[in-house]
Tab-separated table of C-alpha atoms in Angstrom:
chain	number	residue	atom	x	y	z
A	1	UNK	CA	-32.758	3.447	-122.888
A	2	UNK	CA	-33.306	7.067	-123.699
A	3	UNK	CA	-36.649	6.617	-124.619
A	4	UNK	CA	-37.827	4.440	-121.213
A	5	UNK	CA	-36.075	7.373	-119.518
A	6	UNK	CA	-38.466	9.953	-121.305
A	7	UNK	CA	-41.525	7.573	-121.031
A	8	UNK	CA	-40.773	7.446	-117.233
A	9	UNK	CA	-40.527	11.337	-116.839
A	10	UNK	CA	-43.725	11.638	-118.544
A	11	UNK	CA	-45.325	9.268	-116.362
A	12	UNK	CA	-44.457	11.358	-113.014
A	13	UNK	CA	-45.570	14.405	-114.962
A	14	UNK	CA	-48.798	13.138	-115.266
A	15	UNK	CA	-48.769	11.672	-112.147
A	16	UNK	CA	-48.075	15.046	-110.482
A	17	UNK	CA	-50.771	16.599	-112.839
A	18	UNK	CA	-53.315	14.224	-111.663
A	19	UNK	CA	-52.132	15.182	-107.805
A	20	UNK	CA	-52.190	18.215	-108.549
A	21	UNK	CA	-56.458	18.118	-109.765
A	22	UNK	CA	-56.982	16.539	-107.118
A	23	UNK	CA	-55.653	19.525	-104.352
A	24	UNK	CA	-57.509	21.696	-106.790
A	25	UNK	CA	-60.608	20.864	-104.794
A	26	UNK	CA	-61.332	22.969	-101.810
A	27	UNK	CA	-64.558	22.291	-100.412
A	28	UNK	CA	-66.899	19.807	-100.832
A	29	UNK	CA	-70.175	19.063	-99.173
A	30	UNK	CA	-72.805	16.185	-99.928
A	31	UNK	CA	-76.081	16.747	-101.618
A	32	UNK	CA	-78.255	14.103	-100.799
A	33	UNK	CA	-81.538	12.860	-103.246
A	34	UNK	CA	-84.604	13.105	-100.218
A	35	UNK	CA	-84.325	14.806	-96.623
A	36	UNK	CA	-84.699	11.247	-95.217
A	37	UNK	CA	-84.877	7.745	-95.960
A	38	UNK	CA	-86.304	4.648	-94.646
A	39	UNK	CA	-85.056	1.115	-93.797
A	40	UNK	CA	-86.412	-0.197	-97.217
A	41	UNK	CA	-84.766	3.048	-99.249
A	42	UNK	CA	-81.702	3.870	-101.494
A	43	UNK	CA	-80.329	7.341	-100.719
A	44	UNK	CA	-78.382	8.950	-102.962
A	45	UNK	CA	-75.310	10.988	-102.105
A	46	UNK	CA	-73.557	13.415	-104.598
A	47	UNK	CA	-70.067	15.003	-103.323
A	48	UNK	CA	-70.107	18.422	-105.251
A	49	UNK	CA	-66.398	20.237	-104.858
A	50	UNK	CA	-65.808	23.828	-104.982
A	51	UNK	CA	-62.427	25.748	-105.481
A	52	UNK	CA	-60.840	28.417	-103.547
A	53	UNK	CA	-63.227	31.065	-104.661
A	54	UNK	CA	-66.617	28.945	-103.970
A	55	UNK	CA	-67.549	27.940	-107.653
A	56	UNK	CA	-68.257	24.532	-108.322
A	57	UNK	CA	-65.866	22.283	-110.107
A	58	UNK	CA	-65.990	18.910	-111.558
A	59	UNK	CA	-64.563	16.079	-109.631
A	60	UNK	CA	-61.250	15.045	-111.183
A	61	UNK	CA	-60.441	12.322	-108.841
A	62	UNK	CA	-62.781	9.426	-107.176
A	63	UNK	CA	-65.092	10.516	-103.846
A	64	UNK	CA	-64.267	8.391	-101.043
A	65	UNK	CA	-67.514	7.659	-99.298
A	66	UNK	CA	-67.680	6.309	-95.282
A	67	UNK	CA	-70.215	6.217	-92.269
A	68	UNK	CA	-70.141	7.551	-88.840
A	69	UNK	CA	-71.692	3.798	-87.448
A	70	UNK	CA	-71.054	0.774	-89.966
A	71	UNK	CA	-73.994	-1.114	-87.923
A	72	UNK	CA	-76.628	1.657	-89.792
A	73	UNK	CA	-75.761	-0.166	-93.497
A	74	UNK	CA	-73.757	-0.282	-96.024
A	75	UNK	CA	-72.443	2.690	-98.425
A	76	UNK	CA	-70.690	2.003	-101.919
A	77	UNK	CA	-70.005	4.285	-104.818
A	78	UNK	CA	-70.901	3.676	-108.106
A	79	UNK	CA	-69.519	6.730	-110.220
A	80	UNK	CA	-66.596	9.077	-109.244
A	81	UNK	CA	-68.698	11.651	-107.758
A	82	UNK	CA	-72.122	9.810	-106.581
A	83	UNK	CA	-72.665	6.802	-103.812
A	84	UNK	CA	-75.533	5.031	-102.594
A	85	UNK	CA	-76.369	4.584	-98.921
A	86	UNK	CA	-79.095	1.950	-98.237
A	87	UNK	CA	-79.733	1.377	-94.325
A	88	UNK	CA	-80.304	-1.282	-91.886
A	89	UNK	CA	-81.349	0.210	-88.865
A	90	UNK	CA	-83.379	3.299	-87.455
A	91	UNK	CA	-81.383	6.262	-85.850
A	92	UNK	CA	-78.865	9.071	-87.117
A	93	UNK	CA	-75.939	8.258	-88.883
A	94	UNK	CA	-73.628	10.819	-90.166
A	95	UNK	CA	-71.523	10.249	-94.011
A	96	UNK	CA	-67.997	11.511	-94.704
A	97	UNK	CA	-66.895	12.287	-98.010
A	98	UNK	CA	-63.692	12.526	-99.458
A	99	UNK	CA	-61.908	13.995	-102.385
A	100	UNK	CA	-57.931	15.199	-101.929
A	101	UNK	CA	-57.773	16.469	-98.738
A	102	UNK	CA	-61.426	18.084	-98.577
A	103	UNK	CA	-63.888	16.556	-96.596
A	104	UNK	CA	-67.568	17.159	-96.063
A	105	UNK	CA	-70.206	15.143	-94.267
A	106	UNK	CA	-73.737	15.034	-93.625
A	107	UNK	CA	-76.025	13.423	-90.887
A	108	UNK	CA	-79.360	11.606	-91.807
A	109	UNK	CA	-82.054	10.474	-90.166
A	110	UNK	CA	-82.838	7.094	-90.660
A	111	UNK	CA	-86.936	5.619	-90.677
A	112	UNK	CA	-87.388	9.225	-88.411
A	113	UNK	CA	-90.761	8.498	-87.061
A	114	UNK	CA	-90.421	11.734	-84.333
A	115	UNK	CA	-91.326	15.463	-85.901
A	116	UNK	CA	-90.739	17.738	-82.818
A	117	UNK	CA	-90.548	21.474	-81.651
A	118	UNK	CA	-88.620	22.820	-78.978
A	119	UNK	CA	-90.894	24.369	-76.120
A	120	UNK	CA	-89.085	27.760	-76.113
A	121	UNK	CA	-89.469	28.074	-79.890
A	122	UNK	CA	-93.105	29.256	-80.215
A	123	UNK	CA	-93.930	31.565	-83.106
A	124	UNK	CA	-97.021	33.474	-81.353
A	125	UNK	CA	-98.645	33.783	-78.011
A	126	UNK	CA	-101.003	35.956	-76.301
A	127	UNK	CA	-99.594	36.147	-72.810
A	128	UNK	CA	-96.529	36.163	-71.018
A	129	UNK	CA	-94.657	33.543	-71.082
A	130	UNK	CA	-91.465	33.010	-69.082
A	131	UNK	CA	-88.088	30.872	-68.917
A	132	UNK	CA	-87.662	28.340	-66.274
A	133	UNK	CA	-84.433	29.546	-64.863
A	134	UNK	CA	-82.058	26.788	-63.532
A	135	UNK	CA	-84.281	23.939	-65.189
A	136	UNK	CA	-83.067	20.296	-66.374
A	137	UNK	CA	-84.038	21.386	-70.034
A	138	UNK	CA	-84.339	24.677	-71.582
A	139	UNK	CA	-87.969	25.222	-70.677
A	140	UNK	CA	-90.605	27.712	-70.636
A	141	UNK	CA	-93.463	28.416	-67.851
A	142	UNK	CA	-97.270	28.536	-69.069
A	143	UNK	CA	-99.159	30.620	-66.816
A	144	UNK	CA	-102.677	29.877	-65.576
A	145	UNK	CA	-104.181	32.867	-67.149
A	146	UNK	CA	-107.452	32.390	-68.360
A	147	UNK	CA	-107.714	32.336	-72.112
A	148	UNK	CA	-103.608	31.878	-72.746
A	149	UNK	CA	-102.448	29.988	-75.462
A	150	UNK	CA	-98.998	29.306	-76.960
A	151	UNK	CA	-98.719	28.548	-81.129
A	152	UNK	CA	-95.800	26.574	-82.693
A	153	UNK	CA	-95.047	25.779	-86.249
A	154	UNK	CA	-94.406	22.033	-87.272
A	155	UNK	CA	-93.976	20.474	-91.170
A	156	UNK	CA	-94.807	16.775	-91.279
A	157	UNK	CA	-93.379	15.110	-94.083
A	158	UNK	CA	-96.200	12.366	-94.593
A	159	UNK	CA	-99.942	11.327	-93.826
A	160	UNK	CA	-100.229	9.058	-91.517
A	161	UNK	CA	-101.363	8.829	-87.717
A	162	UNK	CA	-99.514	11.030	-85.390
A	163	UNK	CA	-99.177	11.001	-81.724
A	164	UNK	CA	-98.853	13.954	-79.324
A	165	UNK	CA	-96.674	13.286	-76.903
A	166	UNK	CA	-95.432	16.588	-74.621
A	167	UNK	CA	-92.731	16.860	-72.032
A	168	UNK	CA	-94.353	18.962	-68.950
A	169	UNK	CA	-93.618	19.184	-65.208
A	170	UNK	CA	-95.696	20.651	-62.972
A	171	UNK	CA	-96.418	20.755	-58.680
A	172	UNK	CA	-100.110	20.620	-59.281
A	173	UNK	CA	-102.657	18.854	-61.532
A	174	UNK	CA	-103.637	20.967	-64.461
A	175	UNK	CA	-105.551	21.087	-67.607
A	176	UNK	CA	-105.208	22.636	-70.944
A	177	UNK	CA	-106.183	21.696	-74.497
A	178	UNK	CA	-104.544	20.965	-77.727
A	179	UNK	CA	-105.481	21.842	-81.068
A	180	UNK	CA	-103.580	21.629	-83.915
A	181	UNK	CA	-104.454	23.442	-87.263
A	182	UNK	CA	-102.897	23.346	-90.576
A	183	UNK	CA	-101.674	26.013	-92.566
A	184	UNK	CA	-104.334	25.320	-95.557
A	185	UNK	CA	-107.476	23.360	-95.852
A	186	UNK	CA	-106.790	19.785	-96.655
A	187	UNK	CA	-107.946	16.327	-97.373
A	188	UNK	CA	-111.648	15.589	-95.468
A	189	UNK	CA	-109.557	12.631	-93.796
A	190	UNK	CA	-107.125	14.591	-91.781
A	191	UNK	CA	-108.644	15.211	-88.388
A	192	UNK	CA	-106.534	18.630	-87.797
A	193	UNK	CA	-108.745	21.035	-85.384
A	194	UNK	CA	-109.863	18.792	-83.333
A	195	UNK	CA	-109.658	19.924	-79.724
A	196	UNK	CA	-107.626	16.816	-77.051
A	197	UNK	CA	-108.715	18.275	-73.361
A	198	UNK	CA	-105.207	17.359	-71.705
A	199	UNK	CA	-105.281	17.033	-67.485
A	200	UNK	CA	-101.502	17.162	-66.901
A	201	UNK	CA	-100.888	14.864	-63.153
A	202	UNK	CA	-98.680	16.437	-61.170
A	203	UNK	CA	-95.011	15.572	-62.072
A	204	UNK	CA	-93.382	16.147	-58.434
A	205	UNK	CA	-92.043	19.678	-59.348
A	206	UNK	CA	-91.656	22.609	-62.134
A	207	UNK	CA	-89.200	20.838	-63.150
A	208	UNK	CA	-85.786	21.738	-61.761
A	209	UNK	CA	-84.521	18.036	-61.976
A	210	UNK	CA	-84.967	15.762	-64.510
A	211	UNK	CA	-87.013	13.094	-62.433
A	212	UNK	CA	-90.229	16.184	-62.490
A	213	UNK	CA	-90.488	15.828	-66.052
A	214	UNK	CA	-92.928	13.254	-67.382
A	215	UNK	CA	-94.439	12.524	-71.014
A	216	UNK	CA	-97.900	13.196	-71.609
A	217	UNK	CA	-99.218	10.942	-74.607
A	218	UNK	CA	-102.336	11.943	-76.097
A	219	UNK	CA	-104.648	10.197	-78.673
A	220	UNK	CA	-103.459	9.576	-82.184
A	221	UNK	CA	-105.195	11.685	-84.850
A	222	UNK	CA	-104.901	11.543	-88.442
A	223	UNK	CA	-103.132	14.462	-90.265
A	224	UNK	CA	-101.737	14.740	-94.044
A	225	UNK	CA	-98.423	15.731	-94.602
A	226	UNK	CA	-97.895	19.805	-94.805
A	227	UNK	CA	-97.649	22.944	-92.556
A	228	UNK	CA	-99.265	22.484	-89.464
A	229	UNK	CA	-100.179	25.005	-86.146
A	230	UNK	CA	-100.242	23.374	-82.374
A	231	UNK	CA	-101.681	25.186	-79.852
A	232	UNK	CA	-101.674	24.703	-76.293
A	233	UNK	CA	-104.443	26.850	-74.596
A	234	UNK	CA	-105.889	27.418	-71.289
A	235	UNK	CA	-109.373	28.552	-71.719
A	236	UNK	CA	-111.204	27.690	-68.505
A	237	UNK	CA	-108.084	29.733	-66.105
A	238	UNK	CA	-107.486	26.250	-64.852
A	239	UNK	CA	-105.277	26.434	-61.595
A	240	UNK	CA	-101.246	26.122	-61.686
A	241	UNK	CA	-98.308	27.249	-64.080
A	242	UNK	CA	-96.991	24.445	-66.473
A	243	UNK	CA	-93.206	23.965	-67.431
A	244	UNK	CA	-92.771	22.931	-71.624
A	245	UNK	CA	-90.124	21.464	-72.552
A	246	UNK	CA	-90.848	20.481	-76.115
A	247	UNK	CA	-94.031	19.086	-78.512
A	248	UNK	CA	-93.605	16.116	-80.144
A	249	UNK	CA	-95.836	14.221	-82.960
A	250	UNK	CA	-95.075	10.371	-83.153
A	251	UNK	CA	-95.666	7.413	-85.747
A	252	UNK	CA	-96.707	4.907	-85.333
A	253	UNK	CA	-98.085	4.954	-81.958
A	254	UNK	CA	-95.759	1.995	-80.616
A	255	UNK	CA	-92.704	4.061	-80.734
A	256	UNK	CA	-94.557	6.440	-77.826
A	257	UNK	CA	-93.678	2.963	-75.299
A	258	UNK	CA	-90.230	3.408	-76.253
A	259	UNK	CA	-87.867	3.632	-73.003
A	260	UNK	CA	-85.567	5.682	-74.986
A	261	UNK	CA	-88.198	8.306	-76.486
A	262	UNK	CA	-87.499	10.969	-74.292
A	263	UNK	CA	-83.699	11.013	-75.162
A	264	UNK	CA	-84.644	10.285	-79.023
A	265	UNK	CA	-86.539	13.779	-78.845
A	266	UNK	CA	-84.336	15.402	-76.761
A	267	UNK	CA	-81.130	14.697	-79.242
A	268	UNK	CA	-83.624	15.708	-82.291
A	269	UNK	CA	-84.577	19.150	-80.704
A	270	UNK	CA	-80.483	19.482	-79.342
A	271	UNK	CA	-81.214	19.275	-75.935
């Protein structure tokens, strides 16, 4: 009797150890294996824990793994501190982890076909450029100075066929051009540098409301993954002011008659 007695008190002390490794862990946040992944992907997820003073810390007890939508796939672990994701469907979905009572999480992009910059983001220009106060979207104004152009900076992740598709509003018909450059020479396939001559119809306003903003979709061109330059320029002084909201360069080209695009690119960019 005495010794079930101290086999049982042993028991609840290691219980209570085990507990107690467990509330050890303070933070933990999920490393994932790529940036992305596609439909026909595995993603790998790592939960790496971190103790009151922010050093790292082996995982003592099993990561409990869980998604934000269960329609985007499925999610199972297969070690105590690692899970793989492998998705169904296109869109964001965001991954909880948990260890004790930590938690972390971390939202992917699933098959993301849409690399986008917000308008008011630029990295150069060479001419004033203002906000558009009391817009629909956080938007800036492109004067119709001659010779104006506005730079932003854009990494695309793989070669393939991109196209430009912008979200503009403007009263009156105007034209600009688009060129976009890369950072560093690159294959002789990628058609970066050619110039698109863009005539923007009027949109039915500057875009105050959300009905005066329309997409522009411009031809595909071919472009290998890197560091990449778009500029929008107005060298001829054409006529008229143009509202930006944001860039955007699509793949494939089907995914520009998508009803939904302009909220897809509006979520990405955090309108």
């Amino acid at each position: 009797m005495r010794n079930n007695k101290v086999l049982l008190v042993c028991l609840i002390g290691l219980a209570m150890l085990l507990v107690g490794c467990g509330s050890d862990v303070h933070k933990v946040i999920i490393e994932p294996s790529a940036e992305r992944v596609d439909m026909d992907e595995e993603l790998i997820l790592t939960a790496i824990g971190f103790d009151e003073e922010g050093r790292m810390m082996a995982l003592d007890t099993r990561a409990y793994w869980s998604l934000s939508d269960e329609h985007m796939g499925d999610i199972k672990a297969v070690s105590r501190d690692q899970a793989v994701f492998r998705p169904i469907r296109e869109g964001s979905v965001t991954i909880y982890v948990k260890v004790g009572k930590a938690t972390g999480n971390l939202t992917v992009d699933v098959g993301q076909k849409i690399i986008a910059v917000r308008a008011d983001k630029y990295i150069d220009t060479n001419s004033k450029i203002s906000k558009l106060n009391d817009s629909a979207y956080p938007a800036i104004v492109q004067t119709n100075q001659e010779g104006s152009w506005i730079a932003w900076e854009i990494e695309l992740p793989r070669k393939s066929f991109y196209t430009p598709v912008i979200l503009y509003a403007c009263d009156k018909s105007v034209t600009r051009e688009l060129v976009i450059e890369p950072e560093e020479p690159l294959s002789v396939d990628d058609q970066s540098g050619l110039i698109q001559q863009i005539t923007f119809p009027a949109s039915g306003g500057m875009g105050k409301v959300k009905d005066e903003w329309q997409t522009m979709v411009l031809e595909p061109v071919f472009l290998d993954a890197g560091h990449y330059r778009i500029y929008l320029q107005n060298s001829n002084g054409s006529a008229g002011n143009l509202s930006l909201a944001w860039i955007a360069l699509v793949y494939p080209i089907e995914l520009t008659e998508d009803d939904y695009l302009i909220t897809t690119v509006n979520k990405l960019v955090g309108f």
